Coordinates of N, CA, C and O in Angstrom, one line a residue:
M11 N 0.8 -1.2 0.0 CA 0.0 0.0 0.0 C 0.9 1.2 0.0 O 1.9 1.3 0.7
K12 N 0.5 2.2 -0.8 CA 1.2 3.5 -0.8 C 0.8 4.3 0.4 O -0.4 4.5 0.7
L13 N 1.8 4.6 1.3 CA 1.5 5.3 2.5 C 1.2 6.8 2.4 O 0.3 7.3 3.0
I14 N 2.0 7.4 1.5 CA 1.9 8.9 1.3 C 1.3 9.1 0.0 O 1.9 8.9 -1.1
T15 N 0.0 9.6 0.0 CA -0.7 9.9 -1.3 C -0.4 11.4 -1.6 O 0.1 12.1 -0.8
K16 N -0.8 11.7 -2.8 CA -0.6 13.2 -3.2 C -1.4 14.1 -2.3 O -1.0 15.2 -2.0
E17 N -2.6 13.6 -1.9 CA -3.5 14.4 -1.0 C -2.8 14.6 0.3 O -2.8 15.7 0.9
L18 N -2.2 13.5 0.9 CA -1.5 13.6 2.2 C -0.3 14.6 2.0 O -0.1 15.4 2.9
E19 N 0.4 14.4 1.0 CA 1.6 15.2 0.8 C 1.2 16.7 0.7 O 1.9 17.5 1.4
K20 N 0.1 17.0 0.0 CA -0.3 18.4 0.0 C -0.7 18.9 1.4 O -0.4 20.0 1.7
R21 N -1.4 18.1 2.1 CA -1.8 18.5 3.5 C -0.6 18.7 4.4 O -0.6 19.7 5.2
F22 N 0.4 17.8 4.3 CA 1.6 18.0 5.1 C 2.2 19.3 4.8 O 2.7 20.1 5.6
T23 N 2.3 19.7 3.5 CA 2.9 20.9 3.0 C 2.1 22.1 3.6 O 2.7 23.1 4.0
E24 N 0.7 22.0 3.6 CA -0.1 23.1 4.1 C 0.2 23.3 5.6 O 0.3 24.5 6.0
I25 N 0.3 22.3 6.3 CA 0.5 22.4 7.8 C 1.9 22.9 8.1 O 2.2 23.7 9.0
G26 N 2.9 22.3 7.4 CA 4.3 22.7 7.6 C 4.9 22.1 8.8 O 4.5 21.1 9.4
D27 N 6.0 22.7 9.3 CA 6.8 22.3 10.4 C 6.0 22.4 11.7 O 5.5 23.5 12.0
Q28 N 5.9 21.3 12.4 CA 5.2 21.4 13.7 C 6.1 21.0 14.9 O 5.6 20.8 16.0
S29 N 7.4 21.0 14.6 CA 8.4 20.6 15.6 C 8.3 21.4 16.9 O 8.7 20.9 18.0
Q30 N 7.9 22.7 16.8 CA 7.9 23.5 18.0 C 6.5 23.6 18.6 O 6.2 24.3 19.6
N31 N 5.5 22.8 18.1 CA 4.2 22.8 18.5 C 4.0 21.7 19.6 O 4.2 20.6 19.3
S32 N 3.5 22.1 20.8 CA 3.4 21.1 21.8 C 2.1 20.3 21.7 O 2.0 19.2 22.3
D33 N 1.2 20.7 20.8 CA 0.0 19.9 20.5 C -0.2 19.8 19.0 O -1.1 20.4 18.4
P34 N 0.7 19.1 18.3 CA 0.6 19.1 16.8 C -0.6 18.3 16.3 O -1.3 17.6 17.0
I35 N -0.9 18.6 15.0 CA -2.0 18.0 14.3 C -1.5 16.6 13.8 O -0.4 16.6 13.1
I36 N -2.2 15.6 14.0 CA -1.8 14.3 13.5 C -2.6 14.1 12.2 O -3.8 14.2 12.2
V37 N -1.8 14.0 11.1 CA -2.4 14.0 9.8 C -2.8 12.6 9.3 O -3.8 12.4 8.6
A38 N -2.0 11.6 9.7 CA -2.2 10.3 9.1 C -1.8 9.2 10.2 O -1.0 9.5 11.1
R39 N -2.4 8.1 10.1 CA -2.1 6.9 11.0 C -1.7 5.7 10.1 O -2.5 5.4 9.2
F40 N -0.6 5.1 10.4 CA -0.2 3.9 9.8 C -0.1 2.9 10.9 O 0.1 3.2 12.1
F41 N -0.3 1.6 10.5 CA -0.4 0.6 11.6 C 0.1 -0.8 11.0 O 0.1 -1.0 9.8
N42 N 0.5 -1.6 12.0 CA 0.9 -3.0 11.7 C 0.2 -3.8 12.7 O 0.5 -3.8 13.9
K43 N -0.8 -4.6 12.3 CA -1.7 -5.4 13.2 C -0.8 -6.4 13.8 O -1.0 -6.7 15.0
K44 N 0.0 -7.1 13.1 CA 0.8 -8.2 13.6 C 1.7 -7.8 14.8 O 1.8 -8.5 15.8
R45 N 2.3 -6.7 14.7 CA 3.3 -6.2 15.7 C 2.6 -5.2 16.7 O 3.3 -4.8 17.6
Q46 N 1.4 -4.9 16.5 CA 0.6 -3.9 17.3 C 1.4 -2.6 17.4 O 1.6 -2.1 18.5
L47 N 1.7 -2.1 16.3 CA 2.4 -0.8 16.2 C 1.6 0.2 15.5 O 0.9 -0.1 14.5
E48 N 1.6 1.5 15.9 CA 0.9 2.5 15.3 C 1.8 3.8 15.1 O 2.5 4.1 16.1
W49 N 1.8 4.4 13.9 CA 2.6 5.6 13.6 C 1.6 6.7 13.4 O 0.8 6.6 12.5
Y50 N 1.6 7.7 14.3 CA 0.7 8.9 14.1 C 1.6 10.0 13.6 O 2.4 10.6 14.3
V51 N 1.4 10.3 12.3 CA 2.3 11.1 11.6 C 1.9 12.6 11.6 O 0.8 13.0 11.3
T52 N 2.9 13.4 12.0 CA 2.6 14.9 12.1 C 3.3 15.7 11.0 O 2.9 16.8 10.7
E53 N 4.4 15.1 10.4 CA 5.1 15.8 9.4 C 5.7 14.9 8.3 O 5.9 13.7 8.6
Y54 N 5.8 15.4 7.1 CA 6.4 14.6 6.0 C 7.3 15.5 5.2 O 7.0 16.6 4.8
N55 N 8.5 15.0 5.0 CA 9.5 15.7 4.1 C 9.6 14.9 2.8 O 10.2 13.9 2.8
P56 N 9.1 15.5 1.7 CA 9.1 14.8 0.4 C 10.5 14.6 -0.2 O 10.7 13.7 -1.0
K57 N 11.4 15.5 0.2 CA 12.7 15.5 -0.4 C 13.5 14.2 0.1 O 14.1 13.6 -0.7
N58 N 13.4 13.9 1.4 CA 14.1 12.7 1.8 C 13.2 11.6 2.3 O 13.6 10.6 2.8
K59 N 11.9 11.8 2.0 CA 10.9 10.8 2.3 C 10.9 10.3 3.7 O 10.7 9.1 4.0
T60 N 11.0 11.3 4.6 CA 10.9 10.9 6.0 C 9.7 11.6 6.7 O 9.2 12.6 6.2
C61 N 9.3 10.9 7.7 CA 8.1 11.4 8.5 C 8.5 11.5 10.0 O 9.3 10.8 10.5
C62 N 7.9 12.5 10.6 CA 8.0 12.6 12.1 C 6.7 12.1 12.6 O 5.6 12.4 12.1
C63 N 6.8 11.3 13.7 CA 5.6 10.7 14.2 C 5.6 10.4 15.7 O 6.7 10.4 16.3
Y64 N 4.5 10.2 16.2 CA 4.3 9.6 17.6 C 4.0 8.2 17.4 O 3.1 7.8 16.8
L65 N 4.9 7.3 17.9 CA 4.9 5.9 17.7 C 4.3 5.2 19.0 O 4.8 5.5 20.1
K66 N 3.3 4.5 18.8 CA 2.7 3.7 19.9 C 3.0 2.2 19.6 O 2.7 1.7 18.5
G67 N 3.6 1.6 20.6 CA 3.9 0.2 20.5 C 4.4 -0.3 21.8 O 3.7 -0.2 22.8
F68 N 5.6 -0.9 21.8 CA 6.2 -1.4 23.0 C 6.4 -0.3 24.0 O 6.2 -0.4 25.2
T69 N 6.7 0.9 23.5 CA 6.8 2.1 24.3 C 6.2 3.2 23.4 O 6.0 3.0 22.2
D70 N 5.8 4.3 24.0 CA 5.3 5.4 23.2 C 6.4 6.5 23.2 O 6.9 6.9 24.2
E71 N 6.7 6.9 21.9 CA 7.8 7.8 21.7 C 7.7 8.5 20.4 O 7.0 8.1 19.5
W72 N 8.4 9.6 20.3 CA 8.5 10.4 19.1 C 9.7 9.8 18.3 O 10.7 9.4 18.8
G73 N 9.5 9.9 17.0 CA 10.6 9.4 16.1 C 10.4 9.9 14.7 O 9.5 10.5 14.3
V74 N 11.4 9.5 13.9 CA 11.5 9.8 12.5 C 11.7 8.5 11.8 O 12.4 7.7 12.2
F75 N 11.0 8.3 10.7 CA 11.2 7.1 9.9 C 11.2 7.4 8.4 O 10.7 8.4 8.0
Y76 N 11.7 6.5 7.7 CA 11.9 6.6 6.2 C 10.8 5.8 5.6 O 10.6 4.6 5.8
I77 N 9.9 6.5 4.8 CA 8.7 5.9 4.2 C 9.0 4.6 3.4 O 8.3 3.6 3.6
P78 N 10.0 4.6 2.5 CA 10.3 3.3 1.8 C 10.6 2.1 2.7 O 10.2 1.0 2.3
N79 N 11.1 2.3 3.9 CA 11.3 1.2 4.8 C 9.9 0.6 5.3 O 9.8 -0.6 5.4
L80 N 9.0 1.5 5.5 CA 7.7 1.0 6.0 C 6.9 0.3 4.8 O 6.1 -0.5 5.0
E81 N 7.1 0.8 3.6 CA 6.4 0.2 2.5 C 7.0 -1.1 2.0 O 6.4 -1.8 1.2
S82 N 8.1 -1.5 2.6 CA 8.8 -2.7 2.2 C 8.3 -3.8 3.2 O 8.6 -3.8 4.4
P83 N 7.6 -4.9 2.7 CA 7.2 -5.9 3.6 C 8.3 -6.7 4.3 O 8.1 -7.2 5.3
E84 N 9.4 -6.8 3.7 CA 10.5 -7.5 4.3 C 11.0 -6.9 5.6 O 11.5 -7.5 6.4
R85 N 10.8 -5.6 5.7 CA 11.2 -4.8 6.8 C 10.5 -5.3 8.1 O 11.1 -5.3 9.2
Y86 N 9.3 -5.8 8.0 CA 8.6 -6.2 9.2 C 8.2 -7.7 9.1 O 7.1 -8.0 9.3
W87 N 9.2 -8.5 8.7 CA 9.0 -9.9 8.7 C 7.8 -10.4 8.0 O 7.1 -11.3 8.4
G88 N 7.6 -9.8 6.8 CA 6.5 -10.3 5.9 C 5.2 -9.6 6.2 O 4.2 -9.8 5.5
S89 N 5.0 -8.9 7.3 CA 3.8 -8.3 7.6 C 3.8 -6.8 7.0 O 4.9 -6.2 7.0
T90 N 2.7 -6.4 6.6 CA 2.7 -5.1 5.9 C 2.3 -3.9 6.8 O 1.6 -4.2 7.8
I91 N 2.7 -2.8 6.5 CA 2.2 -1.6 7.2 C 1.1 -1.0 6.3 O 1.2 -0.9 5.1
E92 N 0.0 -0.6 7.0 CA -1.1 -0.1 6.3 C -1.4 1.3 6.7 O -1.1 1.7 7.8
R93 N -2.1 2.1 5.8 CA -2.5 3.4 6.1 C -4.0 3.3 6.5 O -4.8 2.6 5.9
D94 N -4.4 3.9 7.6 CA -5.8 3.9 8.1 C -6.5 4.9 7.2 O -6.4 6.1 7.3
I95 N -7.3 4.4 6.2 CA -8.0 5.3 5.2 C -9.1 6.0 5.9 O -9.7 6.9 5.3
N96 N -9.6 5.6 7.1 CA -10.7 6.3 7.7 C -10.2 7.3 8.8 O -11.1 7.9 9.5
F97 N -8.9 7.4 8.9 CA -8.4 8.3 10.0 C -8.7 9.7 9.7 O -8.6 10.2 8.6
K98 N -9.2 10.5 10.7 CA -9.5 11.9 10.6 C -8.4 12.7 11.4 O -8.1 12.2 12.5
E99 N -8.0 13.8 10.9 CA -7.0 14.6 11.6 C -7.4 14.9 13.0 O -8.6 15.1 13.3
I100 N -6.5 14.9 13.9 CA -6.8 15.1 15.3 C -5.5 15.7 16.0 O -4.4 15.4 15.6
R101 N -5.7 16.5 17.0 CA -4.6 17.0 17.8 C -4.1 15.9 18.7 O -4.9 15.0 19.1
L102 N -2.8 16.0 19.0 CA -2.2 14.9 19.8 C -2.9 14.8 21.2 O -3.2 13.7 21.6
S103 N -3.2 16.0 21.8 CA -3.9 16.0 23.1 C -5.3 15.2 23.0 O -5.6 14.5 23.9
E104 N -6.0 15.4 21.9 CA -7.3 14.8 21.8 C -7.1 13.3 21.5 O -7.9 12.4 22.1
L105 N -6.1 12.9 20.8 CA -5.8 11.5 20.6 C -5.5 10.8 21.9 O -6.1 9.7 22.2
I106 N -4.7 11.4 22.7 CA -4.3 10.8 24.0 C -5.5 10.7 24.9 O -5.7 9.7 25.6
K107 N -6.4 11.7 24.9 CA -7.6 11.7 25.7 C -8.5 10.6 25.3 O -9.0 9.8 26.1
E108 N -8.7 10.4 23.9 CA -9.5 9.3 23.4 C -8.9 7.9 23.8 O -9.7 7.0 24.2
Q109 N -7.6 7.8 23.7 CA -7.0 6.5 24.0 C -7.1 6.2 25.5 O -7.3 5.0 25.9
N110 N -7.0 7.2 26.3 CA -7.2 7.0 27.8 C -8.6 6.6 28.1 O -8.8 5.8 29.0
K111 N -9.6 7.2 27.4 CA -11.0 6.8 27.6 C -11.2 5.3 27.3 O -11.8 4.5 28.0
N112 N -10.6 4.9 26.2 CA -10.7 3.5 25.7 C -10.0 2.5 26.7 O -10.6 1.5 27.0
I113 N -8.9 2.9 27.3 CA -8.2 2.1 28.3 C -9.1 2.0 29.5 O -9.3 0.9 30.1
S114 N -9.7 3.1 30.0 CA -10.6 3.0 31.1 C -11.8 2.1 30.9 O -12.2 1.4 31.7
K115 N -12.4 2.2 29.7 CA -13.5 1.4 29.3 C -13.2 -0.1 29.4 O -13.9 -0.9 29.9
D116 N -12.0 -0.4 28.8 CA -11.5 -1.8 28.8 C -11.3 -2.3 30.2 O -11.7 -3.4 30.5
K117 N -10.8 -1.5 31.1 CA -10.6 -1.9 32.5 C -11.9 -2.1 33.2 O -12.1 -3.1 34.0
N118 N -12.9 -1.3 32.9 CA -14.2 -1.4 33.6 C -14.9 -2.7 33.1 O -15.5 -3.4 33.8
T119 N -14.8 -3.0 31.8 CA -15.3 -4.2 31.2 C -14.7 -5.4 31.8 O -15.4 -6.4 32.2
E120 N -13.4 -5.4 32.0 CA -12.7 -6.6 32.6 C -13.2 -6.8 34.1 O -13.4 -7.9 34.5
Q121 N -13.4 -5.7 34.8 CA -13.8 -5.8 36.2 C -15.2 -6.4 36.3 O -15.6 -7.1 37.2
E122 N -16.1 -6.0 35.3 CA -17.5 -6.6 35.3 C -17.5 -8.1 35.0 O -18.4 -8.7 35.5
L123 N -16.5 -8.6 34.3 CA -16.5 -10.0 34.0 C -16.1 -10.7 35.2 O -16.4 -11.7 35.7

């Protein structure tokens, strides 16, 4: 799957550098079901094909990645990285708030069982 479309590239250009923004807009979400990894992308540099993202997985951290690496299935032991085609832009603070709500719901459901 092509992770960066022309539409996404245009949107990243419109938003520009968010490195000094404490609550950046997340423009795209990529994921790997097998490894339970999610890349929440805030910036894209078309010249060197790199993205800045908030990575959720084994740990939650900020990072930079090279798009061709994610588009290569060999990179992730035969499992592919997909783009969430239903993802809607969201501020980082709102994403974290939503995820915390989901964690609370899951804990309440477990306690009821």
